[in-house]
Every structure is written in C-alpha cells, then in structure tokens.
mmCIF file of C-alpha atoms in Angstrom:
data_model
loop_
_atom_site.group_PDB
_atom_site.id
_atom_site.type_symbol
_atom_site.label_atom_id
_atom_site.label_comp_id
_atom_site.label_asym_id
_atom_site.label_seq_id
_atom_site.Cartn_x
_atom_site.Cartn_y
_atom_site.Cartn_z
ATOM 1 C CA UNK A 1 0.005 0.025 0.028
ATOM 2 C CA UNK A 2 2.824 2.181 0.812
ATOM 3 C CA UNK A 3 4.517 1.721 -2.174
ATOM 4 C CA UNK A 4 1.042 2.408 -4.183
ATOM 5 C CA UNK A 5 0.437 5.494 -2.380
ATOM 6 C CA UNK A 6 3.855 6.855 -2.988
ATOM 7 C CA UNK A 7 3.480 6.663 -6.614
ATOM 8 C CA UNK A 8 0.187 8.107 -6.724
ATOM 9 C CA UNK A 9 0.717 11.234 -5.036
ATOM 10 C CA UNK A 10 3.097 12.581 -7.611
ATOM 11 C CA UNK A 11 0.657 11.331 -10.569
ATOM 12 C CA UNK A 12 -1.956 13.270 -8.851
ATOM 13 C CA UNK A 13 0.080 16.517 -8.551
ATOM 14 C CA UNK A 14 0.845 16.176 -12.324
ATOM 15 C CA UNK A 15 -3.006 15.937 -13.054
ATOM 16 C CA UNK A 16 -3.861 18.833 -10.898
ATOM 17 C CA UNK A 17 -1.201 21.262 -12.486
ATOM 18 C CA UNK A 18 -2.273 20.062 -15.969
ATOM 19 C CA UNK A 19 -6.043 20.677 -14.910
ATOM 20 C CA UNK A 20 -5.029 23.986 -13.591
ATOM 21 C CA UNK A 21 -3.008 25.002 -16.403
ATOM 22 C CA UNK A 22 -6.156 24.140 -18.714
ATOM 23 C CA UNK A 23 -8.691 25.847 -16.618
ATOM 24 C CA UNK A 24 -6.842 29.047 -15.614
ATOM 25 C CA UNK A 25 -3.305 29.065 -17.499
ATOM 26 C CA UNK A 26 -4.382 29.000 -21.171
ATOM 27 C CA UNK A 27 -7.346 31.292 -20.762
ATOM 28 C CA UNK A 28 -4.990 33.927 -19.054
ATOM 29 C CA UNK A 29 -2.267 33.474 -21.528
ATOM 30 C CA UNK A 30 -4.763 33.658 -24.383
ATOM 31 C CA UNK A 31 -6.253 37.071 -22.675
ATOM 32 C CA UNK A 32 -2.813 38.346 -22.147
ATOM 33 C CA UNK A 33 -1.842 37.993 -25.833
ATOM 34 C CA UNK A 34 -4.943 39.598 -26.664
ATOM 35 C CA UNK A 35 -4.485 42.465 -24.253
ATOM 36 C CA UNK A 36 -0.897 42.974 -25.897
ATOM 37 C CA UNK A 37 -2.508 43.157 -29.413
ATOM 38 C CA UNK A 38 -5.099 45.574 -28.068
ATOM 39 C CA UNK A 39 -2.312 47.768 -26.728
ATOM 40 C CA UNK A 40 -0.576 47.748 -30.065
ATOM 41 C CA UNK A 41 -3.682 48.801 -31.809
ATOM 42 C CA UNK A 42 -5.528 45.866 -32.894
ATOM 43 C CA UNK A 43 -8.918 46.428 -31.776
ATOM 44 C CA UNK A 44 -10.484 43.564 -33.815
ATOM 45 C CA UNK A 45 -9.016 40.706 -31.600
ATOM 46 C CA UNK A 46 -11.293 38.811 -29.607
ATOM 47 C CA UNK A 47 -10.844 35.800 -26.949
ATOM 48 C CA UNK A 48 -12.827 32.729 -26.765
ATOM 49 C CA UNK A 49 -15.545 33.113 -24.205
ATOM 50 C CA UNK A 50 -16.089 29.368 -23.644
ATOM 51 C CA UNK A 51 -14.185 28.436 -20.275
ATOM 52 C CA UNK A 52 -14.453 25.607 -17.868
ATOM 53 C CA UNK A 53 -15.060 28.125 -15.242
ATOM 54 C CA UNK A 54 -17.676 30.848 -14.928
ATOM 55 C CA UNK A 55 -15.097 33.473 -13.810
ATOM 56 C CA UNK A 56 -12.808 33.155 -16.710
ATOM 57 C CA UNK A 57 -15.876 33.206 -18.993
ATOM 58 C CA UNK A 58 -17.114 36.326 -17.586
ATOM 59 C CA UNK A 59 -13.532 37.825 -17.799
ATOM 60 C CA UNK A 60 -13.437 37.001 -21.547
ATOM 61 C CA UNK A 61 -17.032 38.203 -22.166
ATOM 62 C CA UNK A 62 -16.026 41.639 -20.498
ATOM 63 C CA UNK A 63 -12.656 41.929 -22.281
ATOM 64 C CA UNK A 64 -14.351 41.561 -25.807
ATOM 65 C CA UNK A 65 -16.982 43.805 -24.846
ATOM 66 C CA UNK A 66 -14.628 46.415 -23.540
ATOM 67 C CA UNK A 67 -12.512 45.947 -26.825
ATOM 68 C CA UNK A 68 -15.531 46.268 -28.885
ATOM 69 C CA UNK A 69 -16.597 49.632 -27.015
ATOM 70 C CA UNK A 70 -12.862 50.871 -27.679
ATOM 71 C CA UNK A 71 -13.243 50.189 -31.270
ATOM 72 C CA UNK A 72 -16.667 52.248 -31.539
ATOM 73 C CA UNK A 73 -15.050 54.924 -29.366
ATOM 74 C CA UNK A 74 -12.017 55.081 -31.902
ATOM 75 C CA UNK A 75 -14.225 55.147 -35.056
ATOM 76 C CA UNK A 76 -16.278 58.056 -33.503
ATOM 77 C CA UNK A 77 -13.234 59.860 -32.621
ATOM 78 C CA UNK A 78 -11.589 59.332 -36.205
ATOM 79 C CA UNK A 79 -14.911 60.389 -37.659
ATOM 80 C CA UNK A 80 -14.801 63.667 -35.534
ATOM 81 C CA UNK A 81 -11.106 64.108 -36.360
ATOM 82 C CA UNK A 82 -12.060 63.888 -40.163
ATOM 83 C CA UNK A 83 -14.822 66.539 -39.554
ATOM 84 C CA UNK A 84 -12.698 69.024 -38.082
ATOM 85 C CA UNK A 85 -9.987 68.745 -40.588
ATOM 86 C CA UNK A 86 -12.648 69.229 -43.332
ATOM 87 C CA UNK A 87 -13.656 72.311 -41.262
ATOM 88 C CA UNK A 88 -10.274 73.452 -40.908
ATOM 89 C CA UNK A 89 -9.585 72.942 -44.501
ATOM 90 C CA UNK A 90 -12.853 74.663 -45.463
ATOM 91 C CA UNK A 91 -12.151 77.732 -43.306
ATOM 92 C CA UNK A 92 -8.381 77.880 -44.493
ATOM 93 C CA UNK A 93 -9.775 77.785 -48.019
ATOM 94 C CA UNK A 94 -12.156 80.501 -47.396
ATOM 95 C CA UNK A 95 -9.547 82.493 -45.478
ATOM 96 C CA UNK A 96 -7.419 82.080 -48.462
ATOM 97 C CA UNK A 97 -9.812 83.212 -50.925
ATOM 98 C CA UNK A 98 -10.566 86.381 -48.794
ATOM 99 C CA UNK A 99 -6.595 87.316 -48.929
ATOM 100 C CA UNK A 100 -6.240 86.329 -52.464
ATOM 101 C CA UNK A 101 -9.180 88.605 -53.547
ATOM 102 C CA UNK A 102 -8.243 91.340 -51.129
ATOM 103 C CA UNK A 103 -7.771 94.781 -53.071
ATOM 104 C CA UNK A 104 -5.043 95.621 -50.591
ATOM 105 C CA UNK A 105 -1.820 93.941 -50.420
ATOM 106 C CA UNK A 106 -1.133 91.981 -47.376
ATOM 107 C CA UNK A 107 2.028 90.188 -46.071
ATOM 108 C CA UNK A 108 2.581 88.196 -43.049
ATOM 109 C CA UNK A 109 6.222 88.065 -41.410
ATOM 110 C CA UNK A 110 7.698 86.049 -38.925
ATOM 111 C CA UNK A 111 9.096 87.007 -35.490
ATOM 112 C CA UNK A 112 12.526 87.380 -37.178
ATOM 113 C CA UNK A 113 10.833 89.510 -39.822
ATOM 114 C CA UNK A 114 11.013 86.780 -42.656
ATOM 115 C CA UNK A 115 8.211 86.660 -45.335
ATOM 116 C CA UNK A 116 5.791 83.807 -44.659
ATOM 117 C CA UNK A 117 2.912 84.932 -47.104
ATOM 118 C CA UNK A 118 2.071 87.521 -49.453
ATOM 119 C CA UNK A 119 -1.241 88.004 -51.342
ATOM 120 C CA UNK A 120 -1.610 88.432 -55.307
ATOM 121 C CA UNK A 121 -2.308 92.007 -54.865
ATOM 122 C CA UNK A 122 0.876 92.677 -53.024
ATOM 123 C CA UNK A 123 2.732 90.576 -55.493
ATOM 124 C CA UNK A 124 1.138 92.992 -58.373
ATOM 125 C CA UNK A 125 2.090 96.089 -56.289
ATOM 126 C CA UNK A 126 5.830 95.031 -55.894
ATOM 127 C CA UNK A 127 6.179 93.426 -59.083
ATOM 128 C CA UNK A 128 7.301 90.130 -57.528
ATOM 129 C CA UNK A 129 5.979 86.517 -57.106
ATOM 130 C CA UNK A 130 5.641 85.340 -53.872
ATOM 131 C CA UNK A 131 7.484 81.961 -54.424
ATOM 132 C CA UNK A 132 10.705 83.976 -55.421
ATOM 133 C CA UNK A 133 10.600 86.133 -51.974
ATOM 134 C CA UNK A 134 8.899 83.554 -49.801
ATOM 135 C CA UNK A 135 11.316 83.075 -46.592
ATOM 136 C CA UNK A 136 13.408 86.173 -47.326
ATOM 137 C CA UNK A 137 14.145 88.905 -44.910
ATOM 138 C CA UNK A 138 12.010 91.836 -45.165
ATOM 139 C CA UNK A 139 15.034 93.991 -46.104
ATOM 140 C CA UNK A 140 15.262 92.097 -49.192
ATOM 141 C CA UNK A 141 11.683 92.312 -50.377
ATOM 142 C CA UNK A 142 10.624 95.621 -49.207
ATOM 143 C CA UNK A 143 12.037 99.244 -49.551
ATOM 144 C CA UNK A 144 14.523 99.999 -46.892
ATOM 145 C CA UNK A 145 12.017 102.438 -44.979
ATOM 146 C CA UNK A 146 9.415 100.077 -44.879
ATOM 147 C CA UNK A 147 11.600 97.182 -43.755
ATOM 148 C CA UNK A 148 12.613 99.615 -41.041
ATOM 149 C CA UNK A 149 9.059 100.070 -39.784
ATOM 150 C CA UNK A 150 8.738 96.250 -39.481
ATOM 151 C CA UNK A 151 12.008 96.128 -37.306
ATOM 152 C CA UNK A 152 10.518 98.945 -35.344
ATOM 153 C CA UNK A 153 7.071 96.960 -34.907
ATOM 154 C CA UNK A 154 9.237 94.008 -33.583
ATOM 155 C CA UNK A 155 10.929 96.271 -31.199
ATOM 156 C CA UNK A 156 7.770 97.836 -29.792
ATOM 157 C CA UNK A 157 4.741 95.344 -30.084
ATOM 158 C CA UNK A 158 1.472 97.022 -30.103
ATOM 159 C CA UNK A 159 2.452 100.149 -31.983
ATOM 160 C CA UNK A 160 1.211 100.997 -35.479
ATOM 161 C CA UNK A 161 3.480 102.158 -38.186
ATOM 162 C CA UNK A 162 2.665 103.753 -41.538
ATOM 163 C CA UNK A 163 4.531 104.961 -44.353
ATOM 164 C CA UNK A 164 4.040 105.723 -48.062
ATOM 165 C CA UNK A 165 5.962 103.481 -50.604
ATOM 166 C CA UNK A 166 6.229 103.309 -54.254
ATOM 167 C CA UNK A 167 4.561 100.676 -56.044
ATOM 168 C CA UNK A 168 4.109 99.391 -59.814
ATOM 169 C CA UNK A 169 3.176 101.743 -62.668
ATOM 170 C CA UNK A 170 4.488 104.786 -60.704
ATOM 171 C CA UNK A 171 1.826 104.281 -58.077
ATOM 172 C CA UNK A 172 1.878 105.268 -54.418
ATOM 173 C CA UNK A 173 0.814 102.990 -51.720
ATOM 174 C CA UNK A 174 0.158 103.635 -48.192
ATOM 175 C CA UNK A 175 2.084 100.747 -45.842
ATOM 176 C CA UNK A 176 0.556 99.996 -42.360
ATOM 177 C CA UNK A 177 2.504 97.532 -40.092
ATOM 178 C CA UNK A 178 1.046 96.197 -36.947
ATOM 179 C CA UNK A 179 2.503 93.470 -34.905
ATOM 180 C CA UNK A 180 0.850 89.743 -34.030
ATOM 181 C CA UNK A 181 0.967 89.286 -30.301
ATOM 182 C CA UNK A 182 -0.552 86.602 -27.899
ATOM 183 C CA UNK A 183 -0.650 86.482 -24.124
ATOM 184 C CA UNK A 184 2.762 84.972 -22.879
ATOM 185 C CA UNK A 185 1.767 81.818 -20.824
ATOM 186 C CA UNK A 186 4.875 82.074 -18.760
ATOM 187 C CA UNK A 187 4.364 85.717 -17.868
ATOM 188 C CA UNK A 188 0.650 86.712 -17.941
ATOM 189 C CA UNK A 189 1.439 90.468 -17.767
ATOM 190 C CA UNK A 190 3.371 90.386 -20.976
ATOM 191 C CA UNK A 191 2.687 89.309 -24.625
ATOM 192 C CA UNK A 192 4.731 86.884 -26.802
ATOM 193 C CA UNK A 193 5.554 88.255 -30.271
ATOM 194 C CA UNK A 194 4.887 86.150 -32.911
ATOM 195 C CA UNK A 195 5.282 88.202 -35.936
ATOM 196 C CA UNK A 196 3.822 91.154 -38.113
ATOM 197 C CA UNK A 197 1.287 92.027 -40.643
ATOM 198 C CA UNK A 198 1.981 94.589 -43.613
ATOM 199 C CA UNK A 199 -1.007 95.993 -45.559
ATOM 200 C CA UNK A 200 -0.496 98.282 -48.400
ATOM 201 C CA UNK A 201 -3.240 100.087 -49.793
ATOM 202 C CA UNK A 202 -3.216 101.762 -53.373
ATOM 203 C CA UNK A 203 -3.804 105.527 -52.878
ATOM 204 C CA UNK A 204 -2.507 106.688 -56.235
ATOM 205 C CA UNK A 205 -5.969 108.122 -57.132
ATOM 206 C CA UNK A 206 -6.510 109.611 -53.926
ATOM 207 C CA UNK A 207 -3.110 111.413 -54.351
ATOM 208 C CA UNK A 208 -4.176 112.527 -57.836
ATOM 209 C CA UNK A 209 -7.357 113.799 -56.637
ATOM 210 C CA UNK A 210 -5.471 115.751 -53.960
ATOM 211 C CA UNK A 211 -3.241 117.206 -56.010
ATOM 212 C CA UNK A 212 -6.247 118.351 -58.668
ATOM 213 C CA UNK A 213 -7.701 120.006 -55.587
ATOM 214 C CA UNK A 214 -4.632 121.754 -54.664
ATOM 215 C CA UNK A 215 -4.062 123.131 -58.182
ATOM 216 C CA UNK A 216 -7.730 124.003 -58.209
ATOM 217 C CA UNK A 217 -7.569 126.027 -54.920
ATOM 218 C CA UNK A 218 -4.168 127.505 -56.331
ATOM 219 C CA UNK A 219 -5.733 128.433 -59.749
ATOM 220 C CA UNK A 220 -8.796 130.051 -58.057
ATOM 221 C CA UNK A 221 -6.978 131.873 -55.461
ATOM 222 C CA UNK A 222 -4.760 133.478 -58.229
ATOM 223 C CA UNK A 223 -7.876 134.257 -60.064
ATOM 224 C CA UNK A 224 -9.427 136.134 -56.985
ATOM 225 C CA UNK A 225 -6.122 137.795 -56.060
ATOM 226 C CA UNK A 226 -5.897 139.624 -59.493
ATOM 227 C CA UNK A 227 -9.280 141.481 -59.387
ATOM 228 C CA UNK A 228 -8.901 141.771 -55.840
ATOM 229 C CA UNK A 229 -5.770 143.693 -56.215
ATOM 230 C CA UNK A 230 -7.301 145.913 -58.836
ATOM 231 C CA UNK A 231 -10.383 146.493 -56.708
ATOM 232 C CA UNK A 232 -8.420 147.257 -53.557
ATOM 233 C CA UNK A 233 -6.241 149.535 -55.493
ATOM 234 C CA UNK A 234 -9.104 151.586 -56.910
ATOM 235 C CA UNK A 235 -10.556 151.424 -53.342
ATOM 236 C CA UNK A 236 -7.384 153.195 -51.752
ATOM 237 C CA UNK A 237 -7.367 155.670 -54.867
ATOM 238 C CA UNK A 238 -11.105 156.486 -54.175
ATOM 239 C CA UNK A 239 -10.574 156.871 -50.615
ATOM 240 C CA UNK A 240 -7.641 159.241 -51.186
ATOM 241 C CA UNK A 241 -9.317 161.705 -53.737
ATOM 242 C CA UNK A 242 -12.516 161.715 -51.498
ATOM 243 C CA UNK A 243 -10.549 162.663 -48.276
ATOM 244 C CA UNK A 244 -8.069 164.939 -50.138
ATOM 245 C CA UNK A 245 -10.122 166.511 -52.854
ATOM 246 C CA UNK A 246 -14.080 166.010 -52.944
ATOM 247 C CA UNK A 247 -14.769 166.204 -49.193
ATOM 248 C CA UNK A 248 -12.936 169.224 -48.545
ATOM 249 C CA UNK A 249 -14.675 171.103 -51.338
ATOM 250 C CA UNK A 250 -18.307 170.213 -50.087
ATOM 251 C CA UNK A 251 -20.487 172.262 -47.976
ATOM 252 C CA UNK A 252 -20.015 170.683 -44.569
ATOM 253 C CA UNK A 253 -22.575 173.002 -43.032
ATOM 254 C CA UNK A 254 -25.608 171.047 -43.890
ATOM 255 C CA UNK A 255 -25.877 168.316 -41.239
ATOM 256 C CA UNK A 256 -27.301 165.774 -43.794
ATOM 257 C CA UNK A 257 -24.490 166.420 -45.971
ATOM 258 C CA UNK A 258 -22.096 165.877 -43.040
ATOM 259 C CA UNK A 259 -23.857 162.527 -42.374
ATOM 260 C CA UNK A 260 -23.678 161.317 -45.957
ATOM 261 C CA UNK A 261 -19.774 162.328 -46.079
ATOM 262 C CA UNK A 262 -19.135 160.531 -42.927
ATOM 263 C CA UNK A 263 -21.036 157.428 -43.806
ATOM 264 C CA UNK A 264 -19.245 157.255 -47.446
ATOM 265 C CA UNK A 265 -15.711 157.854 -45.746
ATOM 266 C CA UNK A 266 -16.585 154.989 -43.199
ATOM 267 C CA UNK A 267 -17.822 152.689 -45.778
ATOM 268 C CA UNK A 268 -14.902 153.099 -48.227
ATOM 269 C CA UNK A 269 -12.535 152.610 -45.063
ATOM 270 C CA UNK A 270 -14.296 149.338 -44.529
ATOM 271 C CA UNK A 271 -13.998 148.381 -48.206
ATOM 272 C CA UNK A 272 -10.226 148.921 -48.104
ATOM 273 C CA UNK A 273 -9.861 147.299 -44.669
ATOM 274 C CA UNK A 274 -11.662 144.112 -45.756
ATOM 275 C CA UNK A 275 -10.055 144.116 -49.125
ATOM 276 C CA UNK A 276 -6.677 143.982 -47.276
ATOM 277 C CA UNK A 277 -8.059 141.463 -45.057
ATOM 278 C CA UNK A 278 -9.316 139.116 -47.896
ATOM 279 C CA UNK A 279 -5.772 139.590 -49.805
ATOM 280 C CA UNK A 280 -3.971 138.211 -46.735
ATOM 281 C CA UNK A 281 -6.525 135.247 -46.391
ATOM 282 C CA UNK A 282 -5.778 134.570 -50.433
ATOM 283 C CA UNK A 283 -2.148 134.734 -49.824
ATOM 284 C CA UNK A 284 -2.697 132.064 -46.907
ATOM 285 C CA UNK A 285 -4.716 129.795 -49.139
ATOM 286 C CA UNK A 286 -1.974 130.145 -51.727
ATOM 287 C CA UNK A 287 0.775 128.899 -49.339
ATOM 288 C CA UNK A 288 -0.552 125.260 -50.016
ATOM 289 C CA UNK A 289 2.663 123.626 -48.441
ATOM 290 C CA UNK A 290 2.264 125.378 -45.150
ATOM 291 C CA UNK A 291 -1.262 124.558 -45.021
ATOM 292 C CA UNK A 292 -0.799 120.978 -45.738
ATOM 293 C CA UNK A 293 2.155 120.732 -43.305
ATOM 294 C CA UNK A 294 0.038 122.341 -40.491
ATOM 295 C CA UNK A 295 2.474 125.178 -40.398
ATOM 296 C CA UNK A 296 0.377 128.025 -41.318
ATOM 297 C CA UNK A 297 1.884 131.199 -39.832
ATOM 298 C CA UNK A 298 -0.288 133.016 -37.324
ATOM 299 C CA UNK A 299 0.418 136.742 -37.206
ATOM 300 C CA UNK A 300 0.251 137.210 -33.404
ATOM 301 C CA UNK A 301 -0.159 140.676 -31.685
ATOM 302 C CA UNK A 302 -1.591 142.342 -28.822
ATOM 303 C CA UNK A 303 -5.410 143.133 -29.360
ATOM 304 C CA UNK A 304 -8.393 144.561 -27.612
ATOM 305 C CA UNK A 305 -11.933 143.145 -27.707
ATOM 306 C CA UNK A 306 -13.149 146.708 -28.571
ATOM 307 C CA UNK A 307 -11.302 146.796 -31.534
ATOM 308 C CA UNK A 308 -12.521 143.343 -32.762
ATOM 309 C CA UNK A 309 -15.936 143.733 -32.223
ATOM 310 C CA UNK A 310 -16.010 147.103 -33.818
ATOM 311 C CA UNK A 311 -14.387 145.861 -36.886
ATOM 312 C CA UNK A 312 -16.820 143.096 -37.198
ATOM 313 C CA UNK A 313 -19.626 145.393 -36.984
ATOM 314 C CA UNK A 314 -18.565 147.643 -39.237
ATOM 315 C CA UNK A 315 -17.585 144.798 -41.917
ATOM 316 C CA UNK A 316 -21.457 143.595 -41.384
ATOM 317 C CA UNK A 317 -23.388 146.591 -40.892
ATOM 318 C CA UNK A 318 -24.660 146.640 -44.651
ATOM 319 C CA UNK A 319 -26.280 143.151 -44.048
ATOM 320 C CA UNK A 320 -28.173 144.749 -40.685
ATOM 321 C CA UNK A 321 -29.162 147.871 -42.687
ATOM 322 C CA UNK A 322 -30.618 145.740 -45.548
ATOM 323 C CA UNK A 323 -32.821 143.917 -43.147
ATOM 324 C CA UNK A 324 -33.624 146.790 -41.112
ATOM 325 C CA UNK A 325 -31.971 145.590 -38.305
ATOM 326 C CA UNK A 326 -30.324 148.249 -35.528
ATOM 327 C CA UNK A 327 -27.056 146.716 -34.734
ATOM 328 C CA UNK A 328 -25.738 147.449 -31.209
ATOM 329 C CA UNK A 329 -22.861 146.495 -29.266
ATOM 330 C CA UNK A 330 -21.895 145.998 -25.585
ATOM 331 C CA UNK A 331 -18.599 145.593 -24.665
ATOM 332 C CA UNK A 332 -17.493 145.116 -20.852
ATOM 333 C CA UNK A 333 -15.117 147.774 -19.832
ATOM 334 C CA UNK A 334 -13.066 145.863 -17.579
ATOM 335 C CA UNK A 335 -12.055 143.034 -20.234
ATOM 336 C CA UNK A 336 -8.133 142.275 -20.424
ATOM 337 C CA UNK A 337 -6.189 142.536 -23.577
ATOM 338 C CA UNK A 338 -5.663 139.573 -25.474
ATOM 339 C CA UNK A 339 -3.058 138.263 -28.100
ATOM 340 C CA UNK A 340 -4.079 136.576 -31.088
ATOM 341 C CA UNK A 341 -4.234 136.952 -35.222
ATOM 342 C CA UNK A 342 -6.234 140.084 -35.966
ATOM 343 C CA UNK A 343 -7.497 138.820 -39.233
ATOM 344 C CA UNK A 344 -8.731 135.445 -38.080
ATOM 345 C CA UNK A 345 -10.315 136.855 -35.184
ATOM 346 C CA UNK A 346 -12.213 139.430 -36.852
ATOM 347 C CA UNK A 347 -13.346 136.603 -39.397
ATOM 348 C CA UNK A 348 -14.718 134.514 -36.646
ATOM 349 C CA UNK A 349 -16.663 137.348 -35.371
ATOM 350 C CA UNK A 350 -18.064 138.321 -38.883
ATOM 351 C CA UNK A 351 -19.104 134.758 -39.283
ATOM 352 C CA UNK A 352 -21.117 135.241 -36.140
ATOM 353 C CA UNK A 353 -22.589 138.197 -37.277
ATOM 354 C CA UNK A 354 -23.419 137.150 -40.568
ATOM 355 C CA UNK A 355 -25.383 133.997 -38.870
ATOM 356 C CA UNK A 356 -27.012 136.496 -36.606
ATOM 357 C CA UNK A 357 -28.121 138.572 -39.497
ATOM 358 C CA UNK A 358 -29.461 135.724 -41.704
ATOM 359 C CA UNK A 359 -31.446 134.090 -39.038
ATOM 360 C CA UNK A 360 -32.750 137.579 -37.350
ATOM 361 C CA UNK A 361 -36.099 139.292 -38.265
ATOM 362 C CA UNK A 362 -36.453 142.750 -38.401
ATOM 363 C CA UNK A 363 -35.948 144.628 -34.948
ATOM 364 C CA UNK A 364 -32.837 144.948 -32.682
ATOM 365 C CA UNK A 365 -29.744 142.962 -32.610
ATOM 366 C CA UNK A 366 -27.021 143.159 -29.966
ATOM 367 C CA UNK A 367 -23.452 141.911 -29.936
ATOM 368 C CA UNK A 368 -21.910 141.737 -26.324
ATOM 369 C CA UNK A 369 -18.683 140.577 -25.042
ATOM 370 C CA UNK A 370 -17.761 139.593 -21.527
ATOM 371 C CA UNK A 371 -15.521 137.254 -19.520
ATOM 372 C CA UNK A 372 -16.863 134.430 -17.543
ATOM 373 C CA UNK A 373 -14.953 131.952 -15.413
ATOM 374 C CA UNK A 374 -11.815 133.391 -16.756
ATOM 375 C CA UNK A 375 -12.885 132.575 -20.400
ATOM 376 C CA UNK A 376 -13.674 135.454 -22.780
ATOM 377 C CA UNK A 377 -16.920 134.957 -24.440
ATOM 378 C CA UNK A 378 -18.668 136.601 -27.195
ATOM 379 C CA UNK A 379 -22.637 136.359 -27.210
ATOM 380 C CA UNK A 380 -25.359 137.846 -29.678
ATOM 381 C CA UNK A 381 -29.195 138.500 -29.248
#
C-alpha cells in the first residue's frame, strides 16, 4: 500500500497542475496575448468566451465587450477628427480666398522678419512673385524705410507704423505695419511676439485727386487775387481822392451832407480794410505747402476786444441795414487785452454776425462781449 500511495501522489500532482493550466493558465495566456495586441492598436482581436469556469468566461466576455467599445469610440473619434479637418480645410480655403481677392496688399512676417505669406495684390504692387521671395528677410523684399518699420514693430509690439511707398506703374501705396501678439503663458502680464502684418493700400488715385484739388484751389486763389488787387487799389485811390479833394470841397454846414460824407468815408474805409484782410487770406490759401504741413503762420499781436467787435460790426453793417436791423454792441469795460491773429479773430466774429443777421428778423440785434470763469466769451441776441 505504501508503495502504491507513494506513486499516486506525484501522479495526482501532475494531473492537478495539468487541469489548472487548462482551466486557468491557458485562458489567462490567451487573454494576455489579446491585451498585448489591443495595446498595439488591434481592436479587432477577440478571445474565446467558452471556459471551464464561470469566472474566466465572464472575464473573457468583459474583455471582448471592452475591446468592442474601444473600437466604436476610436471610430467616432476618427470621424470627429475627419470632420474637424474638413472644417479647418474649408475655413482655411475661405480665408485664403479672402486674402487672394483683397484689393489691398497683405504680407505676414515671422518673428525674425522673414516673409511667410503674401497675397496676389501685393505681388502685383511689388512686381514680384511670392515664390521667389518667400522666406527672405523683409529688407530684401520691401523698400528700406518699410523694412525699418517692420523692425520697429518688432522692437515695440502694439504700436502701429505707417509710411508711403512706391508701387508698380508709378503708383503710391500707403503701408501699415502692425504686430501679431498673444498672451505669454509664462508671464501673464506680458505678450509674446509672433510676427507682424503689413498691409498696403493703393492711394494713387487719392493722391491724384488731392493734387487736382490743390491745383484748383491755387488757380482759383490766383484768379481771385488778380481782380481783388485791382479793386483794392481803386478803393484806396477813391478813398484818397475823397478825403483829399472831394470832401474838402463840399459844403459841410448842412447836417445831412455831413452825415453822408461821414458814412461814405467810413464805408470806403471798410472796403479798404476788408479788401486788405481778404488779400491776406488769399495769400494764406496760396501757401499750400504750409497748410498741408500744418505750419500756417499766425500773425500774433496784442489786441483789444473792443477793436475786434467794432471791426466785425463795421464789416457787416450793410447786412443789418438791408434787413432793417439796428446793430448795437456792448463790451464790458474791464476786459483784459488778448494776443491773437487779428484777421482770423475778426473773421470769426464776422461769421457770427452774418449768421445772426441771416436768422434774425426785423428789429434789434446786440453783440455783447464779456468774461466768465476766466474765459472771454462773445454773445449775440
């Protein structure tokens, strides 16, 4: 018996190990191999769900279900990615179409001032194809002063720089350079410079129209000054003859004659004064260069409010008389003197008086001057 039992135990152990391997080991090995394939991307792999034990069968079923769900999720993700790619491609195509059909020239430059993209309008303006200049530094593509603007934009992000540049067919373009910046993830208070955008608009027609306007104003001003010079000369001559020859020969004992002589004398003085002022204004219009540069000369001098108001009323007295208006003026006696351009200040007051005379009915009109809160003011009623 002892010998038989001694031989049975090893045999039983072998049988148990063999059964354990069949029940647990082989299914686990198959499951492990399948898991390795899933990790490698093979989601079509499946394991046999039939197993000697319920637990192993359940594990195999769960594994297959998980693999199937992973496959569906991957397909959905792939579909979503394809949809996104299509949308991105569509938006990119639309954006490219917009850039390609822009009338203005447009260029995008990198953070080191190299040309990344240029639309057809700018190619035409520069007379160069994008493929021949793409990747080159801005200094090799654009005029030096425009390239300097791009460098300045890189040095001072957030600033806008403009300049005029020559374009094809003897045209003139207005170049505008702006920076491309995003928030710096490492420093929230600062921005990260990605590059710059250069836009060029063809302003040749606008410049031509501006020159035509300047020529027209200059021509009209010359045409006005020529007869005005004659009128002013004759007015001065008439004033001289009246005061030196005619008025002394008149009988000034008659009050009516005295009033007429005084009125005629004052009126001719107004004609001379306004003719002189108008001549000065026309001379200013002729100085186009100063006007365009914003350097129009101001003839500053010490003035009094009373003088300005009297000159304005004298120049517009005929308008008030024609409408039956009685013009009166009231100037505060304590007004301080001022410094300004006599002719232009008088012109402002004359414009006020003309507006007052145009909108007023028949009756009485007042022009008053005073000071309030330290600011001199003029009022009309």
